[in-house]
CSV table of C-alpha atoms in Angstrom, one decimal:
chain,number,residue,atom,x,y,z
A,1,UNK,CA,66.6,-146.4,-104.5
A,2,UNK,CA,67.6,-150.0,-103.6
A,3,UNK,CA,64.0,-150.7,-102.1
A,4,UNK,CA,62.4,-149.7,-105.3
A,5,UNK,CA,64.9,-151.4,-107.4
A,6,UNK,CA,64.5,-154.3,-105.6
A,7,UNK,CA,60.5,-154.3,-106.0
A,8,UNK,CA,60.7,-153.7,-109.7
A,9,UNK,CA,63.1,-156.6,-110.1
A,10,UNK,CA,60.9,-159.0,-108.2
A,11,UNK,CA,58.0,-157.7,-110.2
A,12,UNK,CA,59.7,-158.4,-113.8
A,13,UNK,CA,61.0,-161.8,-112.7
A,14,UNK,CA,57.1,-162.6,-111.5
A,15,UNK,CA,55.8,-161.7,-114.9
A,16,UNK,CA,58.1,-163.4,-116.7
A,17,UNK,CA,57.4,-166.6,-114.5
A,18,UNK,CA,53.6,-166.2,-115.1
A,19,UNK,CA,54.1,-165.7,-118.8
A,20,UNK,CA,56.1,-169.0,-119.0
A,21,UNK,CA,53.6,-170.6,-116.8
A,22,UNK,CA,51.0,-169.6,-119.3
A,23,UNK,CA,52.8,-171.3,-122.0
A,24,UNK,CA,53.4,-174.7,-120.2
A,25,UNK,CA,50.5,-177.4,-120.3
A,26,UNK,CA,48.5,-177.4,-116.9
A,27,UNK,CA,48.9,-180.6,-115.4
A,28,UNK,CA,45.5,-182.3,-113.8
A,29,UNK,CA,46.5,-181.0,-110.3
A,30,UNK,CA,44.1,-180.2,-107.6
A,31,UNK,CA,42.7,-177.0,-108.9
A,32,UNK,CA,42.5,-178.0,-112.7
A,33,UNK,CA,39.7,-180.3,-114.4
A,34,UNK,CA,38.8,-183.5,-112.8
A,35,UNK,CA,39.7,-186.9,-114.1
A,36,UNK,CA,36.7,-188.4,-115.7
A,37,UNK,CA,36.7,-192.4,-115.2
A,38,UNK,CA,34.7,-195.0,-116.9
A,39,UNK,CA,35.4,-198.6,-118.2
A,40,UNK,CA,34.5,-198.4,-121.5
A,41,UNK,CA,36.2,-194.9,-122.3
A,42,UNK,CA,39.4,-196.7,-120.6
A,43,UNK,CA,39.2,-200.0,-122.7
A,44,UNK,CA,38.8,-197.8,-125.6
A,45,UNK,CA,41.9,-195.5,-125.2
A,46,UNK,CA,43.9,-198.4,-124.3
A,47,UNK,CA,43.1,-200.0,-127.8
A,48,UNK,CA,43.8,-197.4,-130.0
A,49,UNK,CA,46.8,-196.4,-128.2
A,50,UNK,CA,48.6,-199.6,-128.0
A,51,UNK,CA,49.9,-199.8,-131.6
A,52,UNK,CA,51.2,-196.5,-131.6
A,53,UNK,CA,52.7,-196.7,-128.0
A,54,UNK,CA,54.4,-199.8,-129.4
A,55,UNK,CA,55.0,-198.1,-132.7
A,56,UNK,CA,57.0,-195.5,-130.2
A,57,UNK,CA,59.0,-198.1,-128.6
A,58,UNK,CA,57.1,-197.5,-125.5
A,59,UNK,CA,56.2,-200.0,-122.9
A,60,UNK,CA,52.2,-200.2,-123.0
A,61,UNK,CA,51.8,-201.0,-119.5
A,62,UNK,CA,53.5,-197.6,-118.5
A,63,UNK,CA,51.7,-195.2,-121.0
A,64,UNK,CA,48.1,-194.0,-119.8
A,65,UNK,CA,45.5,-192.0,-121.5
A,66,UNK,CA,43.3,-190.1,-119.8
A,67,UNK,CA,40.0,-188.2,-120.0
A,68,UNK,CA,39.6,-184.8,-118.2
A,69,UNK,CA,36.4,-182.9,-117.8
A,70,UNK,CA,37.3,-179.4,-119.6
A,71,UNK,CA,35.5,-178.2,-122.7
A,72,UNK,CA,38.6,-176.7,-124.2
A,73,UNK,CA,40.1,-178.5,-127.4
A,74,UNK,CA,42.9,-179.5,-125.9
A,75,UNK,CA,45.5,-182.5,-125.0
A,76,UNK,CA,48.5,-182.4,-123.3
A,77,UNK,CA,51.6,-184.6,-121.4
A,78,UNK,CA,52.2,-183.0,-118.0
A,79,UNK,CA,54.9,-185.3,-116.4
A,80,UNK,CA,55.7,-189.1,-116.8
A,81,UNK,CA,54.0,-191.1,-119.1
A,82,UNK,CA,50.4,-190.0,-119.0
A,83,UNK,CA,48.4,-188.4,-122.0
A,84,UNK,CA,45.3,-186.1,-120.8
A,85,UNK,CA,42.8,-186.0,-123.4
A,86,UNK,CA,40.1,-183.0,-122.5
A,87,UNK,CA,36.7,-183.6,-123.0
A,88,UNK,CA,35.9,-180.9,-125.4
A,89,UNK,CA,38.8,-182.5,-127.9
A,90,UNK,CA,36.5,-186.1,-128.0
A,91,UNK,CA,33.3,-183.8,-128.7
A,92,UNK,CA,35.2,-182.1,-131.6
A,93,UNK,CA,36.7,-185.0,-133.4
A,94,UNK,CA,34.5,-186.9,-135.8
A,95,UNK,CA,36.1,-190.2,-136.0
A,96,UNK,CA,38.6,-192.5,-134.4
A,97,UNK,CA,41.2,-191.8,-136.9
A,98,UNK,CA,41.4,-188.3,-135.5
A,99,UNK,CA,41.7,-188.8,-131.9
A,100,UNK,CA,44.6,-191.8,-132.7
A,101,UNK,CA,46.4,-188.4,-134.8
A,102,UNK,CA,46.4,-186.5,-131.3
A,103,UNK,CA,47.5,-189.3,-129.3
A,104,UNK,CA,50.4,-190.1,-131.7
A,105,UNK,CA,51.3,-186.6,-131.4
A,106,UNK,CA,51.0,-186.5,-127.5
A,107,UNK,CA,53.5,-189.7,-127.8
A,108,UNK,CA,55.8,-187.7,-129.5
A,109,UNK,CA,56.3,-185.8,-126.6
A,110,UNK,CA,56.6,-188.7,-124.2
A,111,UNK,CA,59.0,-190.6,-126.2
A,112,UNK,CA,60.8,-187.2,-126.8
A,113,UNK,CA,61.1,-186.2,-122.8
A,114,UNK,CA,59.5,-183.1,-123.9
A,115,UNK,CA,57.9,-182.3,-120.3
A,116,UNK,CA,61.6,-182.8,-118.9
A,117,UNK,CA,63.2,-180.7,-121.5
A,118,UNK,CA,61.1,-178.3,-121.1
A,119,UNK,CA,62.8,-177.2,-117.8
A,120,UNK,CA,65.8,-176.6,-120.4
A,121,UNK,CA,63.9,-174.0,-122.3
A,122,UNK,CA,62.7,-172.1,-118.9
A,123,UNK,CA,66.0,-172.1,-117.5
A,124,UNK,CA,67.9,-170.5,-120.6
A,125,UNK,CA,64.8,-168.0,-120.6
A,126,UNK,CA,65.2,-167.1,-117.2
A,127,UNK,CA,69.4,-167.0,-117.6
A,128,UNK,CA,68.7,-164.4,-120.4
A,129,UNK,CA,66.5,-162.5,-117.7
A,130,UNK,CA,68.6,-162.5,-114.7
A,131,UNK,CA,71.4,-161.2,-117.0
A,132,UNK,CA,69.5,-158.3,-118.5
A,133,UNK,CA,68.0,-157.4,-115.2
A,134,UNK,CA,71.4,-156.9,-113.4
A,135,UNK,CA,72.3,-154.7,-116.8
A,136,UNK,CA,69.3,-152.7,-116.0
A,137,UNK,CA,69.6,-152.6,-112.5
A,138,UNK,CA,73.5,-151.1,-112.8
A,139,UNK,CA,71.9,-148.8,-115.4
A,140,UNK,CA,68.9,-147.4,-112.8
A,141,UNK,CA,71.4,-147.3,-110.1
A,142,UNK,CA,74.0,-145.0,-112.5
A,143,UNK,CA,71.1,-142.6,-113.0
A,144,UNK,CA,69.6,-143.9,-116.4
A,145,UNK,CA,66.1,-145.0,-115.2
A,146,UNK,CA,64.2,-145.0,-118.5
A,147,UNK,CA,67.2,-147.0,-120.5
A,148,UNK,CA,67.5,-149.5,-117.6
A,149,UNK,CA,63.6,-150.2,-117.9
A,150,UNK,CA,64.3,-150.5,-121.3
A,151,UNK,CA,67.1,-153.0,-121.0
A,152,UNK,CA,64.8,-155.0,-118.3
A,153,UNK,CA,61.9,-155.2,-120.7
A,154,UNK,CA,64.2,-155.9,-123.9
A,155,UNK,CA,65.4,-158.9,-121.8
A,156,UNK,CA,61.6,-160.5,-120.6
A,157,UNK,CA,60.8,-160.1,-124.4
A,158,UNK,CA,64.2,-161.6,-125.6
A,159,UNK,CA,63.4,-164.7,-122.9
A,160,UNK,CA,60.0,-164.9,-123.8
A,161,UNK,CA,61.1,-165.3,-127.3
A,162,UNK,CA,63.4,-167.7,-126.4
A,163,UNK,CA,60.9,-170.0,-124.5
A,164,UNK,CA,58.4,-169.8,-127.1
A,165,UNK,CA,61.0,-170.8,-130.1
A,166,UNK,CA,61.7,-173.7,-127.7
A,167,UNK,CA,58.0,-174.9,-127.4
A,168,UNK,CA,57.2,-174.6,-131.1
A,169,UNK,CA,60.6,-176.9,-132.2
A,170,UNK,CA,59.3,-179.8,-129.5
A,171,UNK,CA,55.8,-179.2,-131.3
A,172,UNK,CA,57.0,-179.7,-134.6
A,173,UNK,CA,59.3,-182.7,-133.5
A,174,UNK,CA,56.3,-183.9,-131.6
A,175,UNK,CA,54.4,-183.5,-135.1
A,176,UNK,CA,56.6,-185.5,-137.1
A,177,UNK,CA,57.4,-188.1,-134.5
A,178,UNK,CA,53.4,-188.7,-134.4
A,179,UNK,CA,53.3,-189.0,-138.3
A,180,UNK,CA,56.3,-191.9,-137.4
A,181,UNK,CA,54.4,-193.8,-135.3
A,182,UNK,CA,51.0,-193.6,-137.3
A,183,UNK,CA,52.6,-195.2,-140.1
A,184,UNK,CA,54.7,-198.0,-138.3
A,185,UNK,CA,51.3,-199.0,-136.8
A,186,UNK,CA,49.8,-199.2,-140.2
A,187,UNK,CA,46.7,-196.0,-139.4
A,188,UNK,CA,46.0,-193.5,-141.8
A,189,UNK,CA,47.3,-190.2,-141.2
A,190,UNK,CA,44.1,-188.6,-142.8
A,191,UNK,CA,43.0,-188.1,-139.1
A,192,UNK,CA,46.0,-186.1,-137.9
A,193,UNK,CA,45.3,-183.8,-140.9
A,194,UNK,CA,41.8,-183.5,-140.6
A,195,UNK,CA,42.2,-182.6,-137.1
A,196,UNK,CA,44.8,-179.8,-137.8
A,197,UNK,CA,42.1,-178.7,-140.2
A,198,UNK,CA,39.7,-178.3,-137.6
A,199,UNK,CA,42.4,-176.3,-135.3
A,200,UNK,CA,43.0,-174.2,-138.5
A,201,UNK,CA,39.3,-173.2,-138.9
A,202,UNK,CA,39.2,-172.4,-134.9
A,203,UNK,CA,42.2,-169.9,-135.4
A,204,UNK,CA,40.3,-168.6,-138.3
A,205,UNK,CA,37.4,-167.8,-136.0
A,206,UNK,CA,39.3,-166.3,-133.5
A,207,UNK,CA,41.0,-164.0,-135.8
A,208,UNK,CA,44.5,-165.9,-135.5
A,209,UNK,CA,45.7,-165.3,-138.9
A,210,UNK,CA,48.3,-167.4,-140.6
A,211,UNK,CA,51.1,-164.9,-141.2
A,212,UNK,CA,53.1,-165.7,-137.9
A,213,UNK,CA,54.0,-168.1,-135.2
A,214,UNK,CA,56.8,-166.0,-133.4
A,215,UNK,CA,54.3,-165.1,-130.5
A,216,UNK,CA,52.9,-168.8,-129.9
A,217,UNK,CA,53.8,-172.0,-128.1
A,218,UNK,CA,52.7,-174.0,-130.9
A,219,UNK,CA,53.3,-173.6,-134.9
A,220,UNK,CA,50.2,-172.3,-136.8
A,221,UNK,CA,47.9,-174.9,-137.9
A,222,UNK,CA,49.0,-173.9,-141.7
A,223,UNK,CA,52.7,-174.5,-141.0
A,224,UNK,CA,51.8,-177.9,-139.4
A,225,UNK,CA,49.8,-179.3,-142.2
A,226,UNK,CA,52.2,-177.8,-144.9
A,227,UNK,CA,55.0,-179.8,-143.1
A,228,UNK,CA,53.2,-183.1,-142.8
A,229,UNK,CA,51.1,-183.6,-145.6
A,230,UNK,CA,53.5,-184.9,-148.3
A,231,UNK,CA,55.3,-187.3,-145.8
A,232,UNK,CA,51.3,-188.4,-144.6
A,233,UNK,CA,49.8,-188.8,-148.4
A,234,UNK,CA,52.6,-190.8,-149.5
A,235,UNK,CA,52.8,-193.4,-146.6
A,236,UNK,CA,51.2,-196.5,-147.9
A,237,UNK,CA,48.4,-196.4,-145.2
A,238,UNK,CA,47.1,-193.2,-146.5
A,239,UNK,CA,44.3,-194.6,-148.2
A,240,UNK,CA,43.5,-197.4,-145.3
A,241,UNK,CA,39.9,-196.9,-144.1
A,242,UNK,CA,39.2,-196.2,-140.6
A,243,UNK,CA,38.6,-199.1,-138.3
A,244,UNK,CA,35.1,-199.8,-138.5
A,245,UNK,CA,34.6,-201.5,-135.4
A,246,UNK,CA,37.0,-199.1,-133.5
A,247,UNK,CA,35.4,-196.4,-134.6
A,248,UNK,CA,31.8,-197.6,-133.7
A,249,UNK,CA,33.2,-198.0,-129.9
A,250,UNK,CA,34.5,-194.7,-130.1
A,251,UNK,CA,31.0,-193.2,-131.5
A,252,UNK,CA,29.3,-194.6,-128.5
A,253,UNK,CA,32.1,-193.2,-126.1
A,254,UNK,CA,31.6,-189.9,-128.0
A,255,UNK,CA,27.7,-190.0,-127.4
A,256,UNK,CA,27.6,-190.8,-123.9
A,257,UNK,CA,30.2,-188.2,-123.0
A,258,UNK,CA,28.0,-185.8,-124.6
A,259,UNK,CA,25.2,-186.9,-122.8
A,260,UNK,CA,27.2,-186.3,-119.4
A,261,UNK,CA,28.8,-183.2,-120.1
A,262,UNK,CA,26.6,-181.3,-121.6
A,263,UNK,CA,23.0,-183.0,-121.4
A,264,UNK,CA,21.0,-180.0,-123.1
A,265,UNK,CA,23.2,-180.3,-126.3
A,266,UNK,CA,22.9,-184.0,-126.3
A,267,UNK,CA,19.1,-184.6,-126.9
A,268,UNK,CA,19.4,-181.7,-129.5
A,269,UNK,CA,22.4,-183.4,-131.6
A,270,UNK,CA,20.7,-186.6,-130.6
A,271,UNK,CA,17.0,-186.5,-131.2
A,272,UNK,CA,14.3,-189.0,-130.0
A,273,UNK,CA,13.9,-189.9,-133.8
A,274,UNK,CA,17.4,-191.1,-134.2
A,275,UNK,CA,17.1,-194.8,-133.2
A,276,UNK,CA,21.4,-195.5,-133.3
A,277,UNK,CA,23.1,-197.0,-130.3
A,278,UNK,CA,24.9,-193.6,-130.0
A,279,UNK,CA,21.6,-191.6,-129.9
A,280,UNK,CA,20.2,-194.0,-127.0
A,281,UNK,CA,23.2,-193.8,-125.2
A,282,UNK,CA,23.3,-189.9,-125.0
A,283,UNK,CA,19.8,-189.4,-124.3
A,284,UNK,CA,20.3,-192.2,-121.5
A,285,UNK,CA,22.4,-190.0,-119.8
A,286,UNK,CA,21.1,-186.8,-120.9
A,287,UNK,CA,17.6,-187.8,-119.5
A,288,UNK,CA,19.3,-189.6,-116.2
A,289,UNK,CA,21.2,-186.2,-115.3
A,290,UNK,CA,18.5,-184.4,-116.4
A,291,UNK,CA,16.2,-185.9,-113.5
A,292,UNK,CA,13.7,-187.9,-115.8
A,293,UNK,CA,14.5,-191.6,-114.5
A,294,UNK,CA,11.6,-193.6,-116.4
A,295,UNK,CA,12.9,-191.8,-119.7
A,296,UNK,CA,16.6,-192.6,-118.6
A,297,UNK,CA,15.4,-196.3,-118.1
A,298,UNK,CA,13.9,-196.7,-121.5
A,299,UNK,CA,16.6,-195.7,-123.3
A,300,UNK,CA,19.0,-198.0,-121.6
A,301,UNK,CA,16.0,-200.8,-122.2
A,302,UNK,CA,16.4,-200.0,-125.4
A,303,UNK,CA,20.2,-200.5,-125.8
A,304,UNK,CA,19.9,-204.0,-123.9
A,305,UNK,CA,17.1,-205.1,-126.6
A,306,UNK,CA,20.2,-204.7,-128.9
A,307,UNK,CA,22.8,-206.4,-127.0
A,308,UNK,CA,21.5,-207.9,-123.8
A,309,UNK,CA,25.1,-209.0,-122.6
A,310,UNK,CA,26.6,-206.2,-123.3
A,311,UNK,CA,28.4,-204.9,-120.0
A,312,UNK,CA,28.2,-201.2,-120.4
A,313,UNK,CA,24.4,-201.1,-121.3
A,314,UNK,CA,23.8,-203.5,-118.0
A,315,UNK,CA,26.2,-200.9,-116.3
A,316,UNK,CA,24.2,-198.2,-117.4
A,317,UNK,CA,21.0,-199.8,-116.2
A,318,UNK,CA,22.5,-200.6,-112.9
A,319,UNK,CA,23.5,-196.6,-112.6
A,320,UNK,CA,20.1,-195.2,-113.6
A,321,UNK,CA,18.5,-197.8,-111.0
A,322,UNK,CA,21.0,-196.8,-108.2
A,323,UNK,CA,21.4,-193.2,-108.4
A,324,UNK,CA,17.5,-192.8,-108.6
A,325,UNK,CA,17.3,-194.7,-104.9
A,326,UNK,CA,16.6,-198.3,-106.0
A,327,UNK,CA,19.6,-200.2,-105.3
A,328,UNK,CA,18.2,-203.6,-104.4
A,329,UNK,CA,17.0,-203.4,-108.1
A,330,UNK,CA,20.2,-202.4,-109.7
A,331,UNK,CA,22.3,-205.3,-107.9
A,332,UNK,CA,21.1,-207.5,-110.8
A,333,UNK,CA,22.2,-205.6,-113.7
A,334,UNK,CA,25.3,-204.7,-111.8
A,335,UNK,CA,26.1,-207.9,-110.7
A,336,UNK,CA,25.8,-209.2,-114.5
A,337,UNK,CA,27.6,-206.3,-115.6
A,338,UNK,CA,30.7,-207.2,-113.0
A,339,UNK,CA,30.7,-210.5,-114.8
A,340,UNK,CA,30.5,-209.7,-118.5
A,341,UNK,CA,33.1,-207.0,-117.9
A,342,UNK,CA,35.3,-209.6,-116.7
A,343,UNK,CA,35.4,-207.9,-113.3
A,344,UNK,CA,35.8,-204.3,-114.3
A,345,UNK,CA,36.9,-202.4,-111.1
A,346,UNK,CA,35.1,-199.6,-111.7
A,347,UNK,CA,31.6,-201.5,-112.3
A,348,UNK,CA,32.9,-204.2,-109.5
A,349,UNK,CA,32.8,-200.8,-107.1
A,350,UNK,CA,29.2,-199.9,-108.1
A,351,UNK,CA,28.0,-202.9,-107.4
A,352,UNK,CA,29.7,-203.1,-104.0
A,353,UNK,CA,27.9,-199.6,-103.5
A,354,UNK,CA,24.8,-200.9,-104.4
A,355,UNK,CA,25.0,-203.9,-102.0
A,356,UNK,CA,25.9,-201.7,-99.1
A,357,UNK,CA,23.0,-199.0,-100.3
A,358,UNK,CA,20.5,-201.6,-99.9
A,359,UNK,CA,21.2,-201.3,-95.7
A,360,UNK,CA,21.0,-205.2,-95.2
A,361,UNK,CA,23.5,-206.8,-93.7
A,362,UNK,CA,23.0,-209.8,-95.6
A,363,UNK,CA,24.7,-208.4,-98.7
A,364,UNK,CA,27.7,-207.0,-96.6
A,365,UNK,CA,29.7,-210.0,-97.3
A,366,UNK,CA,29.4,-209.5,-100.8
A,367,UNK,CA,30.0,-206.0,-100.9
A,368,UNK,CA,33.5,-206.7,-99.0
A,369,UNK,CA,34.9,-209.3,-101.3
A,370,UNK,CA,33.4,-207.2,-104.6
A,371,UNK,CA,35.3,-204.1,-102.9
A,372,UNK,CA,38.4,-205.9,-102.2
A,373,UNK,CA,38.9,-207.5,-105.5
A,374,UNK,CA,38.2,-203.8,-106.9
A,375,UNK,CA,40.6,-201.7,-105.2
A,376,UNK,CA,43.3,-204.7,-105.4
A,377,UNK,CA,42.8,-204.4,-109.4
A,378,UNK,CA,42.7,-200.5,-109.4
A,379,UNK,CA,44.1,-198.8,-106.6
A,380,UNK,CA,43.3,-195.3,-108.2
A,381,UNK,CA,39.4,-195.3,-106.9
A,382,UNK,CA,38.9,-193.2,-103.9
A,383,UNK,CA,35.1,-193.9,-103.8
A,384,UNK,CA,35.8,-197.8,-103.8
A,385,UNK,CA,37.9,-197.2,-100.7
A,386,UNK,CA,35.1,-195.0,-99.3
A,387,UNK,CA,32.7,-197.6,-99.7
A,388,UNK,CA,34.9,-200.4,-98.2
A,389,UNK,CA,35.6,-198.3,-95.3
A,390,UNK,CA,31.8,-198.7,-94.7
A,391,UNK,CA,32.0,-202.2,-94.5
A,392,UNK,CA,35.0,-202.5,-92.0
A,393,UNK,CA,33.2,-199.9,-89.7
A,394,UNK,CA,30.0,-202.0,-89.9
A,395,UNK,CA,32.5,-204.7,-88.8
A,396,UNK,CA,34.0,-202.9,-86.0
A,397,UNK,CA,37.5,-203.3,-87.7
A,398,UNK,CA,38.1,-199.4,-87.4
A,399,UNK,CA,41.7,-199.8,-88.1
A,400,UNK,CA,41.1,-201.1,-91.7
A,401,UNK,CA,38.6,-198.3,-91.4
A,402,UNK,CA,40.9,-195.6,-91.0
A,403,UNK,CA,43.3,-197.5,-93.3
A,404,UNK,CA,40.6,-197.3,-95.9
A,405,UNK,CA,40.1,-193.2,-95.2
A,406,UNK,CA,44.0,-192.9,-95.5
A,407,UNK,CA,43.6,-194.8,-98.5
A,408,UNK,CA,41.1,-192.4,-100.0
A,409,UNK,CA,42.8,-189.5,-98.6
A,410,UNK,CA,45.6,-190.3,-100.4
A,411,UNK,CA,44.3,-190.4,-103.6
A,412,UNK,CA,42.3,-187.1,-103.3
A,413,UNK,CA,45.2,-185.2,-102.5
A,414,UNK,CA,43.9,-184.5,-98.6
A,415,UNK,CA,47.8,-185.5,-96.9
A,416,UNK,CA,46.6,-183.9,-93.5
A,417,UNK,CA,43.4,-186.4,-93.1
A,418,UNK,CA,45.5,-189.1,-95.0
A,419,UNK,CA,48.4,-188.7,-92.4
A,420,UNK,CA,45.8,-188.7,-89.5
A,421,UNK,CA,43.9,-191.7,-90.3
A,422,UNK,CA,47.0,-193.3,-91.3
A,423,UNK,CA,48.5,-193.2,-87.8
A,424,UNK,CA,44.9,-194.2,-86.4
A,425,UNK,CA,45.5,-197.0,-88.3
A,426,UNK,CA,48.9,-198.3,-87.1
A,427,UNK,CA,47.4,-198.2,-83.4
A,428,UNK,CA,44.8,-200.9,-84.1
A,429,UNK,CA,46.5,-202.7,-86.9
A,430,UNK,CA,49.2,-205.6,-85.8
A,431,UNK,CA,52.5,-204.1,-86.3
A,432,UNK,CA,54.3,-205.6,-89.3
A,433,UNK,CA,51.1,-206.7,-91.1
A,434,UNK,CA,51.0,-205.7,-95.0
A,435,UNK,CA,48.0,-203.6,-93.9
A,436,UNK,CA,50.3,-202.0,-90.9
A,437,UNK,CA,53.2,-201.4,-93.7
A,438,UNK,CA,50.6,-199.8,-96.2
A,439,UNK,CA,49.8,-197.7,-93.7
A,440,UNK,CA,53.3,-196.4,-92.6
A,441,UNK,CA,53.6,-195.8,-96.4
A,442,UNK,CA,51.0,-193.6,-96.3
A,443,UNK,CA,52.3,-191.8,-93.1
A,444,UNK,CA,55.4,-191.0,-94.6
A,445,UNK,CA,54.8,-189.6,-98.3
A,446,UNK,CA,51.5,-187.6,-96.4
A,447,UNK,CA,54.2,-186.1,-93.9
A,448,UNK,CA,56.3,-185.6,-96.8
A,449,UNK,CA,53.7,-183.6,-98.6
A,450,UNK,CA,52.9,-181.6,-95.2
A,451,UNK,CA,56.6,-180.7,-94.6
A,452,UNK,CA,56.7,-179.1,-97.7
A,453,UNK,CA,53.9,-176.4,-96.6
A,454,UNK,CA,54.5,-176.7,-92.6
A,455,UNK,CA,57.9,-177.7,-91.0
A,456,UNK,CA,56.2,-178.7,-88.0
A,457,UNK,CA,55.1,-182.0,-89.0
A,458,UNK,CA,58.9,-183.1,-89.7
A,459,UNK,CA,59.6,-183.4,-86.2
A,460,UNK,CA,56.3,-185.9,-85.6
A,461,UNK,CA,56.8,-189.7,-85.2
A,462,UNK,CA,54.7,-192.3,-86.0
A,463,UNK,CA,53.7,-194.2,-82.9
């Protein structure tokens, strides 16, 4: 009886924890959706978010908005001050104002510290479950098996209800905070209500009827609209038009994203009869990924005909040439794109790649300079570190080649390779130098990560 009871208790506890994990937003972990990095997109996110971040009394240098490759219409804050926007949400929004409404809501979570406070909700729910399991276990031990099971199941249900109520309160609080940030930033709240309307239509399609939100982590969209509608409509910014320049940038980003994540849909949504900039953008990516380089280059050239100095159009042409086996031809547009973009690290890293891909040693010096500058300005680019490692290896600088591999592996979440590479780097790099200390830091962090999984790493020391 004791063994069976123990197994039952563990089963019910696991059931509750699994239920709660579903209710929580998933972080961008190794097994989750990948991050999509693009200079133009990141600049857009920064520019539209800064007024809202300032309205929330947060530091614009500490808050980041990142794009994830996931078709679900969703945005969330996991930990820290990073807002994650999934690609499906970008494709579902009609204009930049709707995206601003979403980001304002997520900033409500950041400013409210909800990712931390969520643990309080989990703790309260778990406390209820443990208490009822103890009571149920006592009943089962006394011979009242069915009654004991009933107590346990009722406790699990009560715990889940407690957690969901806690989550809905956080969402409502974030809605109200987001509305206030829009107001302070002088941005219309129409986009926020329009987006909730989209969610409401989705609920209708999925037969989620607006009768009760008891079993949900979020209030029903109808409830959210009712709670905010009057406040937003009475705001002085309600009738303020969408920022035309910002929205034009959004439409470009949305189009290129469509071409990247769904090439087939892109050529349907943006037919060749459409000569707009977003249409050329979408088709260029769709044709490139679909294996039609000539058509992709034609679209890139059409974009450059409208704006010859646009760094992102130059980047696109260089990318197409590089990835279709013409690295030498890609250098000129990528070099110009790097210059016109203010030495944007992601674009500079692509230029470094093109220079290396020519396999001409006379290009390696420029590649090394470009890549070192790129990683110094943006360390979160594993591919740039990979390319820099190639240069160091070609030069015979195996210590720094190993350090570049350690940097890349650390960013990619491979602590085992990061540790071994950092240790190899320290054997060749002069002790006490900045590079040696950096390798030492990576080794320490990687070992700590490995110790969590395997205690044998705790005994090993760097040499």
